Coordinates of C-alpha atoms and ligand atoms in Angstrom, one line a residue:
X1339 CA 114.6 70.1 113.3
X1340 CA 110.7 69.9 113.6
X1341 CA 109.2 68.3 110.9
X1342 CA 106.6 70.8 109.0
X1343 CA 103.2 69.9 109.6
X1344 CA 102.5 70.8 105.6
X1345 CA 104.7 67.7 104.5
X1346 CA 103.3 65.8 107.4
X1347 CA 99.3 66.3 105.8
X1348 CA 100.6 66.2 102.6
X1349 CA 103.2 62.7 103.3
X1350 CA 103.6 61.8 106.6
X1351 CA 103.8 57.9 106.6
X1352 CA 101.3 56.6 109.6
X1353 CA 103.8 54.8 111.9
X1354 CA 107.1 57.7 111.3
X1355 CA 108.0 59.2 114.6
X1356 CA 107.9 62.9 114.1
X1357 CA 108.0 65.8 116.0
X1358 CA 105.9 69.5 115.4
X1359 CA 106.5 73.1 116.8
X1360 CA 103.7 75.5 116.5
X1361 CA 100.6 77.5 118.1
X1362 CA 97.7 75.8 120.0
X1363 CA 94.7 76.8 117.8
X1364 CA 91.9 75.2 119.8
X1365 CA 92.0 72.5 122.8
X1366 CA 88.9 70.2 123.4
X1367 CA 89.1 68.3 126.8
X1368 CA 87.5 65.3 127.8
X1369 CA 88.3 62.7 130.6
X1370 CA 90.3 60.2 128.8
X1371 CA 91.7 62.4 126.2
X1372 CA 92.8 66.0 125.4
X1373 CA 92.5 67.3 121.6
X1374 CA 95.5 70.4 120.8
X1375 CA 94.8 71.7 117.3
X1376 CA 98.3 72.9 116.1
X1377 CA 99.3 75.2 113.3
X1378 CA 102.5 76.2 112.5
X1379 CA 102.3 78.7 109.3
X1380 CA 103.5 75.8 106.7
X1381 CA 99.7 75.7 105.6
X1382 CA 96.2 76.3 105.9
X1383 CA 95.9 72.6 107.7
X1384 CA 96.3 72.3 111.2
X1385 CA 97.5 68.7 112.7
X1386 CA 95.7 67.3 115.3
X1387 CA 97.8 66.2 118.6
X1388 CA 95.7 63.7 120.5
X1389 CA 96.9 63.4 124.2
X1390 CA 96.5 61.4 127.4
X1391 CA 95.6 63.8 130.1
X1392 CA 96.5 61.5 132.7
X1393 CA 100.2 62.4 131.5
X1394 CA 100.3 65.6 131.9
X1395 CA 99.8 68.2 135.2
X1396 CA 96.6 70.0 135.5
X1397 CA 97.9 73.5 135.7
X1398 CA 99.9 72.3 132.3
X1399 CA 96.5 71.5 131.0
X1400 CA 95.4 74.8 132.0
X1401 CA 98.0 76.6 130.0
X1402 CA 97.7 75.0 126.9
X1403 CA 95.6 77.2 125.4
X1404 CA 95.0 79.2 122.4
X1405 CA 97.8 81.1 121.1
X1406 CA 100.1 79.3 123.1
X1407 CA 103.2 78.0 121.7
X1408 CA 104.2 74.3 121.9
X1409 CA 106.6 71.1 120.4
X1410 CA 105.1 67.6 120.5
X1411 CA 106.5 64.5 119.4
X1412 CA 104.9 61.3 118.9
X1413 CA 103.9 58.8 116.4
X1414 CA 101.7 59.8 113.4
X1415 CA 98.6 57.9 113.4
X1416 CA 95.7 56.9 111.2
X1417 CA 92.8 59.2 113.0
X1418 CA 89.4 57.9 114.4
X1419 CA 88.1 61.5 113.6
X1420 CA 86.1 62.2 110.6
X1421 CA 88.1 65.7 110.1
X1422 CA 91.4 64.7 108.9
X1423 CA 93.3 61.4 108.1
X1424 CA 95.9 61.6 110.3
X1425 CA 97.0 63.0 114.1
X1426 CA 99.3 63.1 115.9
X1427 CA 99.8 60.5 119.5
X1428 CA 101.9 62.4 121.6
X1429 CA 104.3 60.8 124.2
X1430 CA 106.3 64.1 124.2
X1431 CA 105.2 67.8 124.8
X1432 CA 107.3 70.8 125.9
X1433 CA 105.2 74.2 126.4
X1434 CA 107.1 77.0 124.7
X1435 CA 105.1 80.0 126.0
X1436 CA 101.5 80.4 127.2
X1437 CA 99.4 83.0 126.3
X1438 CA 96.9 83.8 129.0
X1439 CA 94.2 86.4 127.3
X1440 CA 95.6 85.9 123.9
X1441 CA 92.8 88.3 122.4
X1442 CA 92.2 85.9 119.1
X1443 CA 89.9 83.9 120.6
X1444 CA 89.0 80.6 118.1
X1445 CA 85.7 82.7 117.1
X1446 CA 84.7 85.3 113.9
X1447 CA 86.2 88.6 114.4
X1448 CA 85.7 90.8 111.8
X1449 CA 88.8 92.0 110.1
X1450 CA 88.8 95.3 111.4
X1451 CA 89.1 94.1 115.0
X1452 CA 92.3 92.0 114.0
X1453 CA 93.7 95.2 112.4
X1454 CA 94.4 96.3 115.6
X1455 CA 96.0 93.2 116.2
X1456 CA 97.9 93.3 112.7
X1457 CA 101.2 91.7 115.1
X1458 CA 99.2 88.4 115.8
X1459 CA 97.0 88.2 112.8
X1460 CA 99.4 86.0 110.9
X1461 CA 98.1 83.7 113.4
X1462 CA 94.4 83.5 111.6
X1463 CA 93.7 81.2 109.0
X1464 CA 92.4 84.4 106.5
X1465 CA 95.4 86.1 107.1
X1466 CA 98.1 83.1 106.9
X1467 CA 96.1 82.5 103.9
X1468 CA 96.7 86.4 102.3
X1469 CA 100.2 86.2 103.3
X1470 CA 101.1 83.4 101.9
X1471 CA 99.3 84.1 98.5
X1472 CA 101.5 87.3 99.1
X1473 CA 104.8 85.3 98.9
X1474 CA 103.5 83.2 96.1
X1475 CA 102.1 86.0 93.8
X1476 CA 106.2 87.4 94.5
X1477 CA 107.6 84.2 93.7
X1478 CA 105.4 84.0 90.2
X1479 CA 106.7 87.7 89.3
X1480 CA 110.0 87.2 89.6
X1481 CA 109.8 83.9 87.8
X1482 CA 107.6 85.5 85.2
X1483 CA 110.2 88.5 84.0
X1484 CA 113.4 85.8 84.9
X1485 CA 112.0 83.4 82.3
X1486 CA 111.7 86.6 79.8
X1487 CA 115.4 87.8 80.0
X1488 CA 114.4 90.7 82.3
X1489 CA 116.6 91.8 84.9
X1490 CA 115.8 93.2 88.2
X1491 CA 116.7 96.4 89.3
X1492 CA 117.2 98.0 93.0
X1493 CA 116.0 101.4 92.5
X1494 CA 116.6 103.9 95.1
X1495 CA 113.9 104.8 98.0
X1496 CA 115.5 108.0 98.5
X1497 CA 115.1 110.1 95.4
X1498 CA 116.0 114.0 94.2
X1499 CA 113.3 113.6 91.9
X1500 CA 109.7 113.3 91.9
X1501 CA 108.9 110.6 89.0
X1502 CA 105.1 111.5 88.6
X1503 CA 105.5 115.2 89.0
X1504 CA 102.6 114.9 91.3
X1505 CA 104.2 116.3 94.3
X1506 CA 102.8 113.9 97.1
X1507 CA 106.2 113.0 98.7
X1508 CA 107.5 112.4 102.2
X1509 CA 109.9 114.6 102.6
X1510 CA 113.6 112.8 103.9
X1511 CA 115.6 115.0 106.0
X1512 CA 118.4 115.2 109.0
X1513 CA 118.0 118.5 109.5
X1514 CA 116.6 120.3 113.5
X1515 CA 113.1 120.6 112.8
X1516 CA 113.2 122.9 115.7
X1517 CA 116.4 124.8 114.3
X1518 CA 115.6 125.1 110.6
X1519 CA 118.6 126.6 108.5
X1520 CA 117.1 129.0 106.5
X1521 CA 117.5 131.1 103.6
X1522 CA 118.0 135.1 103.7
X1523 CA 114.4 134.9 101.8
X1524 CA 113.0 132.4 104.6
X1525 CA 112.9 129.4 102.9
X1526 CA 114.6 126.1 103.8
X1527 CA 118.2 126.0 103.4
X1528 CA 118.6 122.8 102.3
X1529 CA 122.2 122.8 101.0
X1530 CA 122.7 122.5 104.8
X1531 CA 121.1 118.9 104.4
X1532 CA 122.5 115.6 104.2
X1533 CA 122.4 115.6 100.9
X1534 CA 123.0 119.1 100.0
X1535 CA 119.2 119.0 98.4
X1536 CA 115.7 118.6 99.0
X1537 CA 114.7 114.8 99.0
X1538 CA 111.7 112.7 99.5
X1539 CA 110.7 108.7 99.5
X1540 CA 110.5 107.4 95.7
X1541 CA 106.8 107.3 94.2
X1542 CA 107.8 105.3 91.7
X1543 CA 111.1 103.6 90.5
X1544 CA 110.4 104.1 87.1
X1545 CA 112.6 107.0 86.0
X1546 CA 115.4 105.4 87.1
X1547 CA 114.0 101.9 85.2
X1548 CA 114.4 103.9 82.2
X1549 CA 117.8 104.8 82.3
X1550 CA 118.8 100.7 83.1
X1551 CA 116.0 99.7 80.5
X1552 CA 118.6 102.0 78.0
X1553 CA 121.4 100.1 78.6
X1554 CA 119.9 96.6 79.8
X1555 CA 117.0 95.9 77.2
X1556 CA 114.3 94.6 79.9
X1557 CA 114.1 95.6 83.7
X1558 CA 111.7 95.9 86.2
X1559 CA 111.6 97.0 90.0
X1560 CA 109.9 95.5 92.4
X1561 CA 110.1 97.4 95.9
X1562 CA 108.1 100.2 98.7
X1563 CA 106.9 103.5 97.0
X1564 CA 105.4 106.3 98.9
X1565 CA 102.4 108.6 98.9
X1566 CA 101.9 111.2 101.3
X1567 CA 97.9 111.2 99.3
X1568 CA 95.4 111.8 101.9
X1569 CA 93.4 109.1 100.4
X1570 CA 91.5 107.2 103.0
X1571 CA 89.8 104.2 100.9
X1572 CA 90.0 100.7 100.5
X1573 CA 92.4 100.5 97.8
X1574 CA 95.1 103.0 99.5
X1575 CA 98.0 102.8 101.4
X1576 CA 100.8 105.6 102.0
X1577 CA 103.7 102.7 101.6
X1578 CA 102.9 100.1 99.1
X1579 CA 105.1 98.0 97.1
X1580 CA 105.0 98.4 93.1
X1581 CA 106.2 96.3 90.2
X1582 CA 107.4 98.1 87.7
X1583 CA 108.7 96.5 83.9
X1584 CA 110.5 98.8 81.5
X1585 CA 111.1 97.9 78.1
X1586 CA 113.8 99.1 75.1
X1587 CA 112.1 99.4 71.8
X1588 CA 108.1 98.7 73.1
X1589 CA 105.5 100.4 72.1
X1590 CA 102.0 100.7 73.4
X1591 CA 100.9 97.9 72.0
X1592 CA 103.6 95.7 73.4
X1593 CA 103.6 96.8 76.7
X1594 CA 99.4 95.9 77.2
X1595 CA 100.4 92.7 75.8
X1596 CA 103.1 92.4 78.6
X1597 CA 100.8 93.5 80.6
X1598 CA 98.1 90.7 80.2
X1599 CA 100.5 88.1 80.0
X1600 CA 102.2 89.0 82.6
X1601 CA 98.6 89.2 85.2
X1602 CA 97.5 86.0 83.5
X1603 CA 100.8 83.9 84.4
X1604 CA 100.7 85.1 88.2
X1605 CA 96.8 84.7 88.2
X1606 CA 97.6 81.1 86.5
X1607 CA 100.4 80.2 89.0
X1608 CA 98.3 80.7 91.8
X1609 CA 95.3 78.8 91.2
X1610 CA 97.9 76.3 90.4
X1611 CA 99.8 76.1 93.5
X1612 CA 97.7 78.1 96.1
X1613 CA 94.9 76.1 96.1
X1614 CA 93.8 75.2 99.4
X1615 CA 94.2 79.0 100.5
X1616 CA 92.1 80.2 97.8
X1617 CA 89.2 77.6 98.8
X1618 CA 89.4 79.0 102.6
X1619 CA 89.2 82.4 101.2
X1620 CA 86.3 81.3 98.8
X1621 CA 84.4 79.9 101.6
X1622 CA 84.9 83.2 104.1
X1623 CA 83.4 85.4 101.4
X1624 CA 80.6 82.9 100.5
X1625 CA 79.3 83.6 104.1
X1626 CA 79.4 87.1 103.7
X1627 CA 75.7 88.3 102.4
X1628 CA 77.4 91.7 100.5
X1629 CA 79.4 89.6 98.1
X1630 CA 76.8 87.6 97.3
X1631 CA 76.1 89.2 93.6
X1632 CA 79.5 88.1 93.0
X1633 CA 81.1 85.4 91.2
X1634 CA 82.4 82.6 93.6
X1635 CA 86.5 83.5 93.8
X1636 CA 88.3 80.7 91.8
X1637 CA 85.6 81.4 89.2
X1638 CA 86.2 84.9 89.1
X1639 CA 90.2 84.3 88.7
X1640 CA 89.3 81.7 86.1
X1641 CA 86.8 83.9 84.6
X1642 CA 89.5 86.6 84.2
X1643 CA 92.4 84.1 83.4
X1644 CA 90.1 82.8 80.3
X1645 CA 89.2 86.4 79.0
X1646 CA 90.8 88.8 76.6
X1647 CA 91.2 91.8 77.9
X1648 CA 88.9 94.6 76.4
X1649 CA 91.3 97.0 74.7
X1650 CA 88.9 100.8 74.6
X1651 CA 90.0 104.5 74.3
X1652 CA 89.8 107.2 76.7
X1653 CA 87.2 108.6 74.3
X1654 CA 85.3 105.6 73.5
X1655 CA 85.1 105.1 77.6
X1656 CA 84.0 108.5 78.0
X1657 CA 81.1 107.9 75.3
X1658 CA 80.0 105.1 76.9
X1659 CA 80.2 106.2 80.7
X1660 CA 77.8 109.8 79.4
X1661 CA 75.3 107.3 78.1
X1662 CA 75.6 104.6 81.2
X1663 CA 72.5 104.9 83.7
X1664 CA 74.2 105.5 86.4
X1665 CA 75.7 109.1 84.9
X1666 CA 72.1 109.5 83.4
X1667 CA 70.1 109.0 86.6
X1668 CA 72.6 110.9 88.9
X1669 CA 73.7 107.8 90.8
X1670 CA 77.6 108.6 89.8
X1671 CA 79.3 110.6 92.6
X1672 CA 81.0 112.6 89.8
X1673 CA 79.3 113.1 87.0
X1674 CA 80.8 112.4 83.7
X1675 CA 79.8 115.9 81.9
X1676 CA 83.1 116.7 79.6
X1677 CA 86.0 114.7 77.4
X1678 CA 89.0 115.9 79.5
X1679 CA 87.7 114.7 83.0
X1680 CA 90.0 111.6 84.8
X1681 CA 88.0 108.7 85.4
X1682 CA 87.1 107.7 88.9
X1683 CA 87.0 104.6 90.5
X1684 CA 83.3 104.2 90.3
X1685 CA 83.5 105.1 86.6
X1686 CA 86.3 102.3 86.1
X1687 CA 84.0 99.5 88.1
X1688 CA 81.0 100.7 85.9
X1689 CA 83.3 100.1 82.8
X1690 CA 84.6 96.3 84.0
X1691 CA 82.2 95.0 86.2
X1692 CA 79.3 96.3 84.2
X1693 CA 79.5 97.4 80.6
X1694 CA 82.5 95.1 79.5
X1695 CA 82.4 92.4 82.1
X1696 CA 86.0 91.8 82.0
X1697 CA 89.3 93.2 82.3
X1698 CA 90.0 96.5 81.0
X1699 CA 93.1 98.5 79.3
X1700 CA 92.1 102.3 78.6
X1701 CA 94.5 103.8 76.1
X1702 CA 94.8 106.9 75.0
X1703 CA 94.3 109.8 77.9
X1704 CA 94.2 113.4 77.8
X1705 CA 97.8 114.8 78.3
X1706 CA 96.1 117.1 81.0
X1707 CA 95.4 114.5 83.4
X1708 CA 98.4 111.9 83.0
X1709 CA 102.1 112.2 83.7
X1710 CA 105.1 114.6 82.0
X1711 CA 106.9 111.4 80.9
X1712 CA 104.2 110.0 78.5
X1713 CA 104.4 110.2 74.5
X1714 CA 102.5 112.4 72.9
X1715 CA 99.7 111.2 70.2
X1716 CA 99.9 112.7 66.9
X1717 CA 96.4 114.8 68.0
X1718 CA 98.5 116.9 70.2
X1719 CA 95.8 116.3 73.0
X1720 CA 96.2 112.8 74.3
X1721 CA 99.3 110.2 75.4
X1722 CA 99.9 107.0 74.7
X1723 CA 98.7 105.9 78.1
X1724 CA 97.2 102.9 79.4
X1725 CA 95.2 101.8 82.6
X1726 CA 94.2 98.3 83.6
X1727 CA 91.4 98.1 85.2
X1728 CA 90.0 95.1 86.9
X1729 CA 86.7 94.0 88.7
X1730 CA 86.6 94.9 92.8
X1731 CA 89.5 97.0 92.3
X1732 CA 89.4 99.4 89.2
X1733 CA 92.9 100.7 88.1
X1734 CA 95.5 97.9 89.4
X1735 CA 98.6 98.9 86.5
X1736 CA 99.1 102.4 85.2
X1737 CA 101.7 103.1 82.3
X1738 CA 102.5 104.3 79.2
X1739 CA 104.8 104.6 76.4
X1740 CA 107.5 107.2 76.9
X1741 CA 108.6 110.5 75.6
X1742 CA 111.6 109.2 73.7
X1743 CA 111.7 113.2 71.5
X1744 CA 113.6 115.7 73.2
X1745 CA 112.0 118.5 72.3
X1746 CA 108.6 117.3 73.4
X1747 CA 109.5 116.3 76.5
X1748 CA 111.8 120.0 77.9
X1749 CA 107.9 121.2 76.3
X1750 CA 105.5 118.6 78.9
X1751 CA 108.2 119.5 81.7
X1752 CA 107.9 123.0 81.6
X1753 CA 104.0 123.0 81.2
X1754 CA 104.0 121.3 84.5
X1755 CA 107.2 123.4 85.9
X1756 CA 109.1 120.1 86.6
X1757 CA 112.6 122.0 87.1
X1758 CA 114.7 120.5 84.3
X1759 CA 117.7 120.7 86.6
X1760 CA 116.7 118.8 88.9
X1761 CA 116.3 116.2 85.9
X1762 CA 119.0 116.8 84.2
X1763 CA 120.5 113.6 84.4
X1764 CA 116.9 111.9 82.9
X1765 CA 116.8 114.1 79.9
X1766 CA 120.6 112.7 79.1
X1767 CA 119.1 109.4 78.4
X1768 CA 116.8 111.4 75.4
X1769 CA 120.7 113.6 74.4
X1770 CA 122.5 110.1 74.2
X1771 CA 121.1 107.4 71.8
X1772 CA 117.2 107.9 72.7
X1773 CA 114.7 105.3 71.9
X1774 CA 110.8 104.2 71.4
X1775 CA 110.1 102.0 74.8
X1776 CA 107.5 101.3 77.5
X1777 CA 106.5 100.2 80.6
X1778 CA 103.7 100.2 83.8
X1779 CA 103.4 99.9 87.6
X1780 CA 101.3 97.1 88.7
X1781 CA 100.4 97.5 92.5
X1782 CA 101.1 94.9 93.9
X1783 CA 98.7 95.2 97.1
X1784 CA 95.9 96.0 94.6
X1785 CA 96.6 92.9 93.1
X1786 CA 97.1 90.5 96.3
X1787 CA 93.2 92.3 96.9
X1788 CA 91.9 90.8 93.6
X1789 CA 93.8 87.2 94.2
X1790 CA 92.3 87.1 97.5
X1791 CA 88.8 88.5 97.3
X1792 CA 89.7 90.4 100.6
X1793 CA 88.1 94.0 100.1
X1794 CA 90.1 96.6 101.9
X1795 CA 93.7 97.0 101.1
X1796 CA 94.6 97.1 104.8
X1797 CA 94.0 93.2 104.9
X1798 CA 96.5 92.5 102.3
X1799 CA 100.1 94.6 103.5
X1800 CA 101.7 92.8 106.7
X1801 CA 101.6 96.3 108.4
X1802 CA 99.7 98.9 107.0
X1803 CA 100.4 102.8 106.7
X1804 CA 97.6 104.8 105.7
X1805 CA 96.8 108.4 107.0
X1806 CA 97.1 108.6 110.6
X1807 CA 98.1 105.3 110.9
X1808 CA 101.3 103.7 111.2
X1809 CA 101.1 101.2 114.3
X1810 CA 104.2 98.7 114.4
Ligands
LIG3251 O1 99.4 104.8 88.0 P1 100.6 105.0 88.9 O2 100.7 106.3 89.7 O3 101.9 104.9 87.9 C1 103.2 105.1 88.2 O4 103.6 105.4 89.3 C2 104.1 104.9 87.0 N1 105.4 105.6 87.3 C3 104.2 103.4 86.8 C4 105.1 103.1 85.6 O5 104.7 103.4 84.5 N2 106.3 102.6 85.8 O6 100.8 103.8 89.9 C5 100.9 102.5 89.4 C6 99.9 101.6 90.2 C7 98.5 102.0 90.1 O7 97.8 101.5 88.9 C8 97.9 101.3 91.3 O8 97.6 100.0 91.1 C9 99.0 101.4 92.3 O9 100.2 101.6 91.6 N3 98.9 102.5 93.3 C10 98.6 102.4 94.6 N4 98.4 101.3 95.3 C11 98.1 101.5 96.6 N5 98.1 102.7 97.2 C12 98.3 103.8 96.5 N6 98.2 105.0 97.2 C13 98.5 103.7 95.1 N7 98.8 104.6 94.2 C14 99.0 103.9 93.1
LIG3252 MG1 97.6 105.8 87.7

């Protein structure tokens, strides 16, 4: 087996035989010599394979471009360059495939260019960079809730129910689109389905988190959720993958204090072992003149790592978003005029990155604007919500404490006609030994976005979905 070129920059004894398989980055030719710059996804490093052009054909030489795929053996040795310590001498080199007009030329393109490219951008150093912060930031969240005596839970993608009672599902179906069965009042007969019901992709795994978290203690889910939102921004995506802890006996309280423990250890994990990927990302931005305000990245992880989260109420937030500038002067795109409103993502950004300067839970929302599921206060107008809500991102975990009273939750269903039916099987878990607990959904691409410093959510999912886009 090829020898990674990671362990080979990191430990490769000058002297060791080895041999590399990977993609030509650049090529520099000269008479006497021929320079391959080879990376093969282990790292952000690429090796250097110095070799004799007199060896090799010229119409070999000729393919041996960028993008092209190649092993080379040879002896490590100490380099003359001033750019790294060690290359490799090659005495062997097989061509795996060329790539005549590989589009990623060894130049800036802007990000939105390689979108369009999304199958060969794992070939860039920003994106082998993302995705490997990607795996990492996955690795720390399992570790995280393992290390806590939390379990993990496969939650279903297909689902009867719709967990935020919003309605923006995909519908699943088997049925001839072109031969509907219908009902004698014209509507979808969909006992003639595969399932003998009406189903969608999951939003969220958490209803079914509570009914494990009932029996198991701790859970969490960690898989795709679906939004059929017509939301095209920055921080959207119609699949995305969510995190979702669930606790037995948490309160409100608790589960913010989860929740910042739990961002700190992942944000701690990676500065810890992602370090050369976060300095290549560091230096992209730095060369951007729109991020310039901004803190360098590692600061800004540290700088979040290092501060306690601001704990504020709904109400408190509204008081201080009336009497911010921005809502004064008219530069808000929605006005905050009225206790009751939901917060928008300009209102959350004015809250983190300008009033608080730090991380930000928001407890405490009007029942009006949050989900069926959440526990009623004692006012009888908010629920024991809470948002966290970070700099370049706004809201990146949403959650709550649950409904755990019977008669308060059949009341929040039917306000919002959630058929109780149809979740039947949910309110057993309130008819059977109920309980105070709690729990959020961190999404996980919002958080890759903050890790990284990458701005458009796009940039940060292997292959993105959004409206009107689902290439790959
Ligand atoms: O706030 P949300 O809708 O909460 C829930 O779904 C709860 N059931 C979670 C729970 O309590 N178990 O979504 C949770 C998080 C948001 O804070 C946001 O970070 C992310 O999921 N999110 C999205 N990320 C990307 N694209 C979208 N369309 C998103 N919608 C929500
Ligand atoms: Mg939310």
């Amino acid at each position: 087996m090829a020898n990674k070129i990671k362990e080979l920059l990191q430990s490769g004894t000058v002297g060791t035989h080895v041999e590399i398989k990977g993609w030509i980055r650049t090529k520099r030719v000269s008479k006497q010599v021929v320079f391959l710059s080879i990376n093969d996804g282990s790292c952000q490093g690429n090796l250097q394979a110095v070799i004799d052009p007199s060896q090799i054909s010229e119409e070999l030489l000729t393919e041996l471009g960028t993008g092209a795929s190649i092993a080379i053996s040879g002896n490590l040795v100490t380099s003359q360059g001033q750019a790294q310590s060690i290359e490799l001498q090659a005495t062997e080199l097989t061509l795996l495939g060329s790539a005549p007009d590989y589009p990623i030329q060894p130049k800036a393109h802007s990000l939105e260019f390689l979108r369009e490219w999304s199958h060969l951008r794992f070939r860039t150093n920003t994106f082998g960079a993302v995705f490997r912060i990607r795996h990492a930031v996955s690795y720390a969240i399992h570790n995280f809730f393992h290390q806590r005596g939390f379990f993990y839970l496969h939650t279903p993608i297909i689902t009867a129910a719709d967990a935020e009672g919003a309605g923006e599902m995909f519908r699943v179906t088997n049925l001839d689109l072109l031969n509907l069965p219908k009902n004698p009042d014209g509507s979808v007969n969909y006992k003639e389905d595969f399932f003998k019901t009406s189903t969608n992709l999951t939003v969220s795994g958490q209803l079914a988190a509570e009914a494990a978290a009932m029996g198991l203690g701790s859970v969490y889910t960690f898989g795709p959720t679906f939004r059929a939102e017509n939301s095209n921004t920055a921080r959207h995506l119609a699949e995305f993958w969510m995190v979702e802890p669930e606790v037995a006996f948490n309160e409100l309280q608790d589960n913010i204090t989860l929740a910042e423990d739990f961002l700190k250890f992942l944000l701690e994990y990676v500065l810890k072992n992602c370090q050369e990927e976060l300095t290549y990302l560091q230096q992209r931005s730095l060369h951007k003149t729109d991020t310039k305000q901004q803190m360098p990245l590692l600061e800004r992880l540290n700088f979040v790592l290092e501060q306690p989260f601001a704990r504020v109420s709904y109400t408190e937030a509204i008081a201080i978003l009336m009497d911010a500038p921005p809502n004064k002067n008219g530069t808000f795109a929605y006005p905050i005029t009225h206790w009751g409103i939901d917060l928008q993502s300009e209102h959350e950004r004015y809250l983190v990155e300008h009033h608080f300067k730090k991380p930000v839970v928001v407890i405490n929302y009007p029942r009006e604007i949050k989900a069926f599921y959440m526990r009623q206060n004692d006012d009888g107008n908010t629920v024991a919500a809470m948002d966290v809500l970070f700099p370049g991102v706004g809201e990146i975990i949403g959650g709550s404490q649950r409904e755990e009273r019977m008669d308060y939750l059949i009341e929040a269903m039917q306000r919002i006609n959630v058929p109780l039916e149809d979740l039947n099987w949910y309110l057993d878990t309130r008819r059977f030994g109920t309980i105070p607990h709690s729990g959020f959904g961190l999404g996980f691409e919002r958080l890759i976005l903050f890790v990284t410093g990458m701005e458009n959510i796009r940039d940060v999912i292997p292959f993105p979905r959004t409206p009107g886009h689902v290439a790959c």
